[in-house]
């Protein structure tokens, strides 16, 4: 795919990209992606867990009548190729995400087409769409990976969503429940 196809290059962030995009950002906009939901539905065996004790990270899970509020980032002109390379290395580390192009609806009005969006592959072995919130909380409270404790990922994402005015009830519940679990398992 040529760089010219994506100028300007927009990226949809719904999890860690919101607080750690890792690429030069020229513009941001609150955006909504229809037909997908933010969910801790992907086992993390690299960043927030290990193969022996997987953690969980957020992914976009396709769901009828769902939507996900997040941030559309416009990549700074001239950084499209480097950003694509960086995001592919970051997001496609285990092939559990699929690189897609989506249409997002801007909260200020209008739409953006062809927005780079990473979604979960429901056929991948790391897909965990079957976990209830309590099980997710138990895993997140205990898992640690190459980029640190799993609960740091949850806390950073939930707090940054709150700061930008995009509350997520499931993440808020998970944040409270994980704090309770961690308090229970802390040695006295």
PDB file of C-alpha atoms in Angstrom:
ATOM      1  CA  UNK A   1       0.000   0.000   0.000  1.00  0.00           C
ATOM      2  CA  UNK A   2       1.418   3.340  -0.922  1.00  0.00           C
ATOM      3  CA  UNK A   3       1.746   6.214   1.491  1.00  0.00           C
ATOM      4  CA  UNK A   4      -0.250   8.451  -0.857  1.00  0.00           C
ATOM      5  CA  UNK A   5      -3.368   6.374  -0.162  1.00  0.00           C
ATOM      6  CA  UNK A   6      -3.366   7.516   3.442  1.00  0.00           C
ATOM      7  CA  UNK A   7      -2.562  11.204   3.275  1.00  0.00           C
ATOM      8  CA  UNK A   8      -3.540  12.551   5.584  1.00  0.00           C
ATOM      9  CA  UNK A   9      -3.160   9.435   7.733  1.00  0.00           C
ATOM     10  CA  UNK A  10      -5.687   9.182  10.549  1.00  0.00           C
ATOM     11  CA  UNK A  11      -5.467   6.543  13.297  1.00  0.00           C
ATOM     12  CA  UNK A  12      -8.308   5.555  15.655  1.00  0.00           C
ATOM     13  CA  UNK A  13      -7.236   5.152  19.283  1.00  0.00           C
ATOM     14  CA  UNK A  14      -9.431   3.425  21.856  1.00  0.00           C
ATOM     15  CA  UNK A  15      -6.913   2.082  24.409  1.00  0.00           C
ATOM     16  CA  UNK A  16      -3.221   2.711  24.987  1.00  0.00           C
ATOM     17  CA  UNK A  17      -2.906   4.798  21.824  1.00  0.00           C
ATOM     18  CA  UNK A  18      -4.948   7.463  23.636  1.00  0.00           C
ATOM     19  CA  UNK A  19      -2.284   7.948  26.296  1.00  0.00           C
ATOM     20  CA  UNK A  20       0.748   6.687  24.398  1.00  0.00           C
ATOM     21  CA  UNK A  21       0.378   7.132  20.646  1.00  0.00           C
ATOM     22  CA  UNK A  22       4.110   6.868  20.004  1.00  0.00           C
ATOM     23  CA  UNK A  23       3.974   8.830  16.756  1.00  0.00           C
ATOM     24  CA  UNK A  24       3.890  12.546  15.897  1.00  0.00           C
ATOM     25  CA  UNK A  25       0.326  13.848  16.111  1.00  0.00           C
ATOM     26  CA  UNK A  26      -0.773  16.937  14.200  1.00  0.00           C
ATOM     27  CA  UNK A  27      -4.428  16.928  15.270  1.00  0.00           C
ATOM     28  CA  UNK A  28      -6.856  15.001  17.466  1.00  0.00           C
ATOM     29  CA  UNK A  29     -10.625  14.694  17.397  1.00  0.00           C
ATOM     30  CA  UNK A  30     -13.137  12.802  19.513  1.00  0.00           C
ATOM     31  CA  UNK A  31     -14.559  10.065  17.316  1.00  0.00           C
ATOM     32  CA  UNK A  32     -17.035   7.195  17.409  1.00  0.00           C
ATOM     33  CA  UNK A  33     -16.634   3.877  15.626  1.00  0.00           C
ATOM     34  CA  UNK A  34     -19.915   2.090  14.984  1.00  0.00           C
ATOM     35  CA  UNK A  35     -20.323  -1.690  15.145  1.00  0.00           C
ATOM     36  CA  UNK A  36     -17.393  -2.275  17.504  1.00  0.00           C
ATOM     37  CA  UNK A  37     -16.934  -2.257  21.279  1.00  0.00           C
ATOM     38  CA  UNK A  38     -13.853  -1.672  23.442  1.00  0.00           C
ATOM     39  CA  UNK A  39     -13.226  -4.845  25.438  1.00  0.00           C
ATOM     40  CA  UNK A  40     -10.512  -6.661  27.367  1.00  0.00           C
ATOM     41  CA  UNK A  41     -10.873  -9.532  24.917  1.00  0.00           C
ATOM     42  CA  UNK A  42      -7.252 -10.200  23.955  1.00  0.00           C
ATOM     43  CA  UNK A  43      -4.734 -12.211  25.947  1.00  0.00           C
ATOM     44  CA  UNK A  44      -1.457 -10.344  26.308  1.00  0.00           C
ATOM     45  CA  UNK A  45       1.556 -12.614  26.256  1.00  0.00           C
ATOM     46  CA  UNK A  46       4.107  -9.898  25.466  1.00  0.00           C
ATOM     47  CA  UNK A  47       3.278  -6.475  26.882  1.00  0.00           C
ATOM     48  CA  UNK A  48       1.006  -7.062  29.914  1.00  0.00           C
ATOM     49  CA  UNK A  49       1.477 -10.750  30.584  1.00  0.00           C
ATOM     50  CA  UNK A  50       3.561 -13.770  29.633  1.00  0.00           C
ATOM     51  CA  UNK A  51       2.797 -17.006  27.760  1.00  0.00           C
ATOM     52  CA  UNK A  52       2.689 -18.750  31.157  1.00  0.00           C
ATOM     53  CA  UNK A  53       0.481 -16.107  32.798  1.00  0.00           C
ATOM     54  CA  UNK A  54      -1.290 -14.043  30.125  1.00  0.00           C
ATOM     55  CA  UNK A  55      -2.711 -10.646  30.917  1.00  0.00           C
ATOM     56  CA  UNK A  56      -5.469  -8.871  29.027  1.00  0.00           C
ATOM     57  CA  UNK A  57      -5.416  -5.857  26.754  1.00  0.00           C
ATOM     58  CA  UNK A  58      -8.123  -3.924  25.030  1.00  0.00           C
ATOM     59  CA  UNK A  59      -9.232  -4.676  21.526  1.00  0.00           C
ATOM     60  CA  UNK A  60     -12.137  -3.709  19.343  1.00  0.00           C
ATOM     61  CA  UNK A  61     -14.592  -6.594  19.275  1.00  0.00           C
ATOM     62  CA  UNK A  62     -17.235  -6.483  16.572  1.00  0.00           C
ATOM     63  CA  UNK A  63     -20.752  -6.327  18.007  1.00  0.00           C
ATOM     64  CA  UNK A  64     -24.108  -5.475  16.487  1.00  0.00           C
ATOM     65  CA  UNK A  65     -25.535  -2.130  17.653  1.00  0.00           C
ATOM     66  CA  UNK A  66     -22.318  -1.333  19.542  1.00  0.00           C
ATOM     67  CA  UNK A  67     -20.062   1.682  19.321  1.00  0.00           C
ATOM     68  CA  UNK A  68     -16.713   2.729  20.699  1.00  0.00           C
ATOM     69  CA  UNK A  69     -15.832   6.302  21.561  1.00  0.00           C
ATOM     70  CA  UNK A  70     -12.175   7.185  21.218  1.00  0.00           C
ATOM     71  CA  UNK A  71      -9.758   9.566  19.560  1.00  0.00           C
ATOM     72  CA  UNK A  72      -8.891  10.056  15.905  1.00  0.00           C
ATOM     73  CA  UNK A  73      -5.257  11.129  15.511  1.00  0.00           C
ATOM     74  CA  UNK A  74      -3.997  12.811  12.363  1.00  0.00           C
ATOM     75  CA  UNK A  75      -0.371  11.868  11.860  1.00  0.00           C
ATOM     76  CA  UNK A  76       1.972  14.794  11.252  1.00  0.00           C
ATOM     77  CA  UNK A  77       2.601  15.233   7.531  1.00  0.00           C
ATOM     78  CA  UNK A  78       5.719  13.450   6.354  1.00  0.00           C
ATOM     79  CA  UNK A  79       5.553  10.817   9.116  1.00  0.00           C
ATOM     80  CA  UNK A  80       2.994   8.494   7.500  1.00  0.00           C
ATOM     81  CA  UNK A  81       5.384   5.693   6.471  1.00  0.00           C
ATOM     82  CA  UNK A  82       7.287   5.699   9.759  1.00  0.00           C
ATOM     83  CA  UNK A  83       4.001   5.710  11.697  1.00  0.00           C
ATOM     84  CA  UNK A  84       2.622   2.779   9.710  1.00  0.00           C
ATOM     85  CA  UNK A  85       5.830   0.831  10.314  1.00  0.00           C
ATOM     86  CA  UNK A  86       5.815   1.688  14.021  1.00  0.00           C
ATOM     87  CA  UNK A  87       2.155   0.797  14.539  1.00  0.00           C
ATOM     88  CA  UNK A  88       2.461  -2.475  12.638  1.00  0.00           C
ATOM     89  CA  UNK A  89       5.417  -3.468  14.793  1.00  0.00           C
ATOM     90  CA  UNK A  90       3.605  -2.418  17.975  1.00  0.00           C
ATOM     91  CA  UNK A  91       0.124  -3.733  17.260  1.00  0.00           C
ATOM     92  CA  UNK A  92       0.775  -6.787  15.095  1.00  0.00           C
ATOM     93  CA  UNK A  93       3.385  -8.362  17.375  1.00  0.00           C
ATOM     94  CA  UNK A  94       1.362 -11.596  17.685  1.00  0.00           C
ATOM     95  CA  UNK A  95      -1.075 -11.247  14.760  1.00  0.00           C
ATOM     96  CA  UNK A  96      -4.075 -11.136  17.124  1.00  0.00           C
ATOM     97  CA  UNK A  97      -5.021  -7.716  15.775  1.00  0.00           C
ATOM     98  CA  UNK A  98      -6.138  -7.120  12.220  1.00  0.00           C
ATOM     99  CA  UNK A  99      -5.181  -3.919  10.453  1.00  0.00           C
ATOM    100  CA  UNK A 100      -8.342  -2.390   9.000  1.00  0.00           C
ATOM    101  CA  UNK A 101      -9.579   0.887   7.595  1.00  0.00           C
ATOM    102  CA  UNK A 102     -12.785   2.204   9.136  1.00  0.00           C
ATOM    103  CA  UNK A 103     -15.126   5.180   8.961  1.00  0.00           C
ATOM    104  CA  UNK A 104     -15.412   7.140  12.201  1.00  0.00           C
ATOM    105  CA  UNK A 105     -17.963   9.782  13.148  1.00  0.00           C
ATOM    106  CA  UNK A 106     -16.557  12.941  14.700  1.00  0.00           C
ATOM    107  CA  UNK A 107     -18.258  14.334  17.799  1.00  0.00           C
ATOM    108  CA  UNK A 108     -17.909  17.809  16.257  1.00  0.00           C
ATOM    109  CA  UNK A 109     -19.802  16.563  13.190  1.00  0.00           C
ATOM    110  CA  UNK A 110     -18.793  14.854   9.991  1.00  0.00           C
ATOM    111  CA  UNK A 111     -16.945  11.641   9.298  1.00  0.00           C
ATOM    112  CA  UNK A 112     -13.464  10.480   8.487  1.00  0.00           C
ATOM    113  CA  UNK A 113     -12.987   7.674   5.974  1.00  0.00           C
ATOM    114  CA  UNK A 114     -10.154   5.178   5.717  1.00  0.00           C
ATOM    115  CA  UNK A 115      -9.026   5.579   9.346  1.00  0.00           C
ATOM    116  CA  UNK A 116      -6.335   3.071  10.362  1.00  0.00           C
ATOM    117  CA  UNK A 117      -7.927   0.919  13.063  1.00  0.00           C
ATOM    118  CA  UNK A 118      -6.643  -2.246  14.715  1.00  0.00           C
ATOM    119  CA  UNK A 119      -9.353  -4.768  15.648  1.00  0.00           C
ATOM    120  CA  UNK A 120      -9.259  -8.224  17.229  1.00  0.00           C
ATOM    121  CA  UNK A 121      -9.186 -11.334  15.075  1.00  0.00           C
ATOM    122  CA  UNK A 122     -11.922 -13.466  16.690  1.00  0.00           C
ATOM    123  CA  UNK A 123     -10.334 -16.599  15.198  1.00  0.00           C
ATOM    124  CA  UNK A 124      -6.942 -15.958  16.822  1.00  0.00           C
ATOM    125  CA  UNK A 125      -5.917 -18.096  19.805  1.00  0.00           C
ATOM    126  CA  UNK A 126      -5.455 -14.929  21.922  1.00  0.00           C
ATOM    127  CA  UNK A 127      -9.101 -13.888  21.509  1.00  0.00           C
ATOM    128  CA  UNK A 128     -10.895 -14.009  24.881  1.00  0.00           C
ATOM    129  CA  UNK A 129     -14.315 -12.574  24.188  1.00  0.00           C
ATOM    130  CA  UNK A 130     -15.783 -15.235  26.484  1.00  0.00           C
ATOM    131  CA  UNK A 131     -14.571 -13.684  29.762  1.00  0.00           C
ATOM    132  CA  UNK A 132     -16.982 -12.006  32.154  1.00  0.00           C
ATOM    133  CA  UNK A 133     -15.932  -8.817  33.950  1.00  0.00           C
ATOM    134  CA  UNK A 134     -15.036 -10.563  37.226  1.00  0.00           C
ATOM    135  CA  UNK A 135     -12.686 -12.964  35.434  1.00  0.00           C
ATOM    136  CA  UNK A 136     -11.143 -10.048  33.560  1.00  0.00           C
ATOM    137  CA  UNK A 137     -10.569  -8.240  36.868  1.00  0.00           C
ATOM    138  CA  UNK A 138      -8.917 -11.303  38.435  1.00  0.00           C
ATOM    139  CA  UNK A 139      -6.502 -11.605  35.496  1.00  0.00           C
ATOM    140  CA  UNK A 140      -5.725  -7.884  35.258  1.00  0.00           C
ATOM    141  CA  UNK A 141      -5.008  -7.651  39.000  1.00  0.00           C
ATOM    142  CA  UNK A 142      -2.289 -10.299  38.802  1.00  0.00           C
ATOM    143  CA  UNK A 143      -0.683 -10.180  35.353  1.00  0.00           C
ATOM    144  CA  UNK A 144       2.659  -8.538  34.588  1.00  0.00           C
ATOM    145  CA  UNK A 145       4.425  -8.370  31.224  1.00  0.00           C
ATOM    146  CA  UNK A 146       7.294  -6.700  29.417  1.00  0.00           C
ATOM    147  CA  UNK A 147       5.686  -3.250  29.652  1.00  0.00           C
ATOM    148  CA  UNK A 148       4.666  -3.632  33.287  1.00  0.00           C
ATOM    149  CA  UNK A 149       1.681  -4.616  35.401  1.00  0.00           C
ATOM    150  CA  UNK A 150      -1.597  -5.209  33.617  1.00  0.00           C
ATOM    151  CA  UNK A 151      -3.472  -2.954  36.039  1.00  0.00           C
ATOM    152  CA  UNK A 152      -1.295   0.032  35.027  1.00  0.00           C
ATOM    153  CA  UNK A 153      -2.597  -0.386  31.474  1.00  0.00           C
ATOM    154  CA  UNK A 154      -6.193  -0.446  32.747  1.00  0.00           C
ATOM    155  CA  UNK A 155      -5.677   2.558  35.036  1.00  0.00           C
ATOM    156  CA  UNK A 156      -3.934   4.658  32.378  1.00  0.00           C
ATOM    157  CA  UNK A 157      -6.618   3.933  29.815  1.00  0.00           C
ATOM    158  CA  UNK A 158      -9.572   4.515  32.163  1.00  0.00           C
ATOM    159  CA  UNK A 159      -8.105   7.740  33.547  1.00  0.00           C
ATOM    160  CA  UNK A 160      -7.232   9.169  30.136  1.00  0.00           C
ATOM    161  CA  UNK A 161     -10.685   8.337  28.781  1.00  0.00           C
ATOM    162  CA  UNK A 162     -12.187  10.126  31.764  1.00  0.00           C
ATOM    163  CA  UNK A 163      -9.889  13.139  31.270  1.00  0.00           C
ATOM    164  CA  UNK A 164     -10.996  13.565  27.656  1.00  0.00           C
ATOM    165  CA  UNK A 165     -14.669  13.187  28.541  1.00  0.00           C
ATOM    166  CA  UNK A 166     -15.132   9.650  27.230  1.00  0.00           C
ATOM    167  CA  UNK A 167     -16.253   7.609  30.245  1.00  0.00           C
ATOM    168  CA  UNK A 168     -16.398   3.835  29.914  1.00  0.00           C
ATOM    169  CA  UNK A 169     -18.574   2.114  32.528  1.00  0.00           C
ATOM    170  CA  UNK A 170     -16.903  -1.298  32.119  1.00  0.00           C
ATOM    171  CA  UNK A 171     -13.411   0.140  32.538  1.00  0.00           C
ATOM    172  CA  UNK A 172     -14.505   2.134  35.584  1.00  0.00           C
ATOM    173  CA  UNK A 173     -15.977  -1.007  37.167  1.00  0.00           C
ATOM    174  CA  UNK A 174     -12.838  -2.982  36.340  1.00  0.00           C
ATOM    175  CA  UNK A 175     -10.621  -0.276  37.815  1.00  0.00           C
ATOM    176  CA  UNK A 176     -12.532  -0.384  41.130  1.00  0.00           C
ATOM    177  CA  UNK A 177     -12.680  -4.177  41.242  1.00  0.00           C
ATOM    178  CA  UNK A 178      -8.996  -4.615  40.385  1.00  0.00           C
ATOM    179  CA  UNK A 179      -8.076  -2.219  43.224  1.00  0.00           C
ATOM    180  CA  UNK A 180     -10.150  -4.358  45.620  1.00  0.00           C
ATOM    181  CA  UNK A 181      -8.493  -7.569  44.445  1.00  0.00           C
ATOM    182  CA  UNK A 182      -5.011  -6.099  44.726  1.00  0.00           C
ATOM    183  CA  UNK A 183      -5.776  -4.935  48.281  1.00  0.00           C
ATOM    184  CA  UNK A 184      -6.948  -8.472  49.149  1.00  0.00           C
ATOM    185  CA  UNK A 185      -3.881 -10.222  47.723  1.00  0.00           C
ATOM    186  CA  UNK A 186      -1.313  -7.821  49.174  1.00  0.00           C
ATOM    187  CA  UNK A 187       0.692  -9.535  51.901  1.00  0.00           C
ATOM    188  CA  UNK A 188      -0.052  -8.184  55.385  1.00  0.00           C
TER     189      UNK A 188
END
